[in-house]
Amino acid sequence: TPFMIDLHLFLGRKVLSPALNDIPEKVSYDLASQTPDDVHFGCVPESVLMDENENVRRLIQNEGGNKVGMDFESLVKTAKNAQKQYRRSRPDPSREGVRRSKELLQQ
């Protein structure tokens, strides 16, 4: 969370969170109507995660008989290596980002 706060501070954007009740009730989340100011953070509903996990599992196990499943192993390995390198090389979050993220978590 401190890294996300730092990004928003750098971009000069307000942090919108459902926990702070600062997101309008009727928000459209389709890509056609999204603008950069519509980016929010929070939890993804479990039903959405379950559906996506099932889709990824099918691709990995190649249940459709397509070639995509074969390429997935190398993509997963590349993504894991990139994530490790990023975590080793990223700078620490700013004090302001840490402070604001703690405030956000307490609300």
XYZ file of C-alpha atoms in Angstrom:
107
model
C 0.000 0.000 0.000
C 2.782 2.560 0.662
C 3.990 2.072 -2.919
C 0.496 2.760 -4.282
C 0.236 5.898 -2.117
C 3.648 7.045 -3.404
C 2.479 6.544 -6.983
C -0.675 8.590 -6.373
C 1.349 11.347 -4.677
C 3.809 11.391 -7.591
C 0.980 11.590 -10.138
C -0.855 14.223 -8.097
C -4.001 12.128 -7.828
C -6.385 11.717 -4.950
C -6.538 8.255 -3.370
C -10.100 6.928 -3.639
C -11.083 4.060 -1.403
C -14.362 2.329 -0.575
C -13.171 2.270 3.047
C -13.237 6.072 3.071
C -16.678 6.206 1.407
C -15.335 8.628 -1.192
C -16.319 6.628 -4.275
C -19.691 7.484 -5.829
C -22.290 4.753 -5.435
C -22.888 4.240 -9.149
C -19.493 3.739 -10.732
C -19.154 2.065 -14.111
C -16.168 -0.261 -14.345
C -16.234 -0.964 -18.072
C -13.104 -0.085 -20.039
C -14.990 1.993 -22.612
C -15.999 4.636 -20.056
C -12.936 4.539 -17.760
C -10.606 7.511 -17.444
C -7.340 7.729 -15.462
C -9.232 9.592 -12.717
C -11.517 6.560 -12.218
C -8.784 4.341 -10.770
C -9.704 3.097 -7.291
C -8.237 0.501 -5.004
C -9.739 -2.037 -2.678
C -10.646 -5.704 -2.528
C -11.722 -7.672 -5.558
C -14.885 -9.730 -4.945
C -14.075 -13.381 -4.275
C -16.430 -14.562 -7.043
C -14.393 -12.631 -9.620
C -11.133 -14.086 -8.281
C -12.537 -17.613 -8.362
C -13.615 -17.218 -12.007
C -10.229 -15.852 -13.042
C -8.361 -18.567 -11.128
C -10.430 -21.202 -12.918
C -9.662 -19.654 -16.312
C -5.929 -19.575 -15.578
C -6.002 -23.156 -14.279
C -7.639 -24.307 -17.520
C -5.044 -22.498 -19.598
C -2.175 -23.975 -17.602
C -3.577 -27.489 -17.789
C -4.309 -26.994 -21.480
C -7.837 -28.375 -21.184
C -8.853 -26.848 -24.498
C -6.148 -28.707 -26.401
C -4.639 -25.453 -27.639
C -0.996 -24.383 -27.763
C -1.457 -21.609 -25.178
C -1.013 -24.010 -22.246
C 2.413 -25.063 -23.500
C 3.655 -21.467 -23.581
C 2.348 -20.744 -20.099
C 5.165 -22.505 -18.249
C 7.824 -20.251 -19.734
C 5.664 -17.161 -19.162
C 5.118 -18.076 -15.515
C 8.853 -18.610 -14.990
C 9.670 -15.262 -16.645
C 7.054 -13.434 -14.560
C 8.332 -14.972 -11.296
C 11.917 -14.011 -12.120
C 10.868 -10.472 -13.014
C 8.927 -10.143 -9.747
C 11.965 -11.324 -7.733
C 14.229 -8.831 -9.508
C 11.745 -6.001 -8.978
C 11.444 -6.716 -5.245
C 15.233 -6.793 -4.870
C 15.820 -3.563 -6.764
C 12.862 -1.315 -5.865
C 13.515 1.587 -3.504
C 11.874 1.758 -0.098
C 8.557 3.636 0.067
C 8.651 7.260 1.175
C 7.887 8.202 4.770
C 4.838 10.123 3.562
C 3.564 7.066 1.691
C 4.014 4.859 4.756
C 2.299 7.413 6.999
C -0.683 7.847 4.680
C -1.092 4.111 4.125
C -1.173 3.535 7.912
C -3.845 6.232 8.212
C -5.831 4.597 5.442
C -5.650 1.176 7.098
C -6.839 2.570 10.436
C -10.034 4.006 8.915
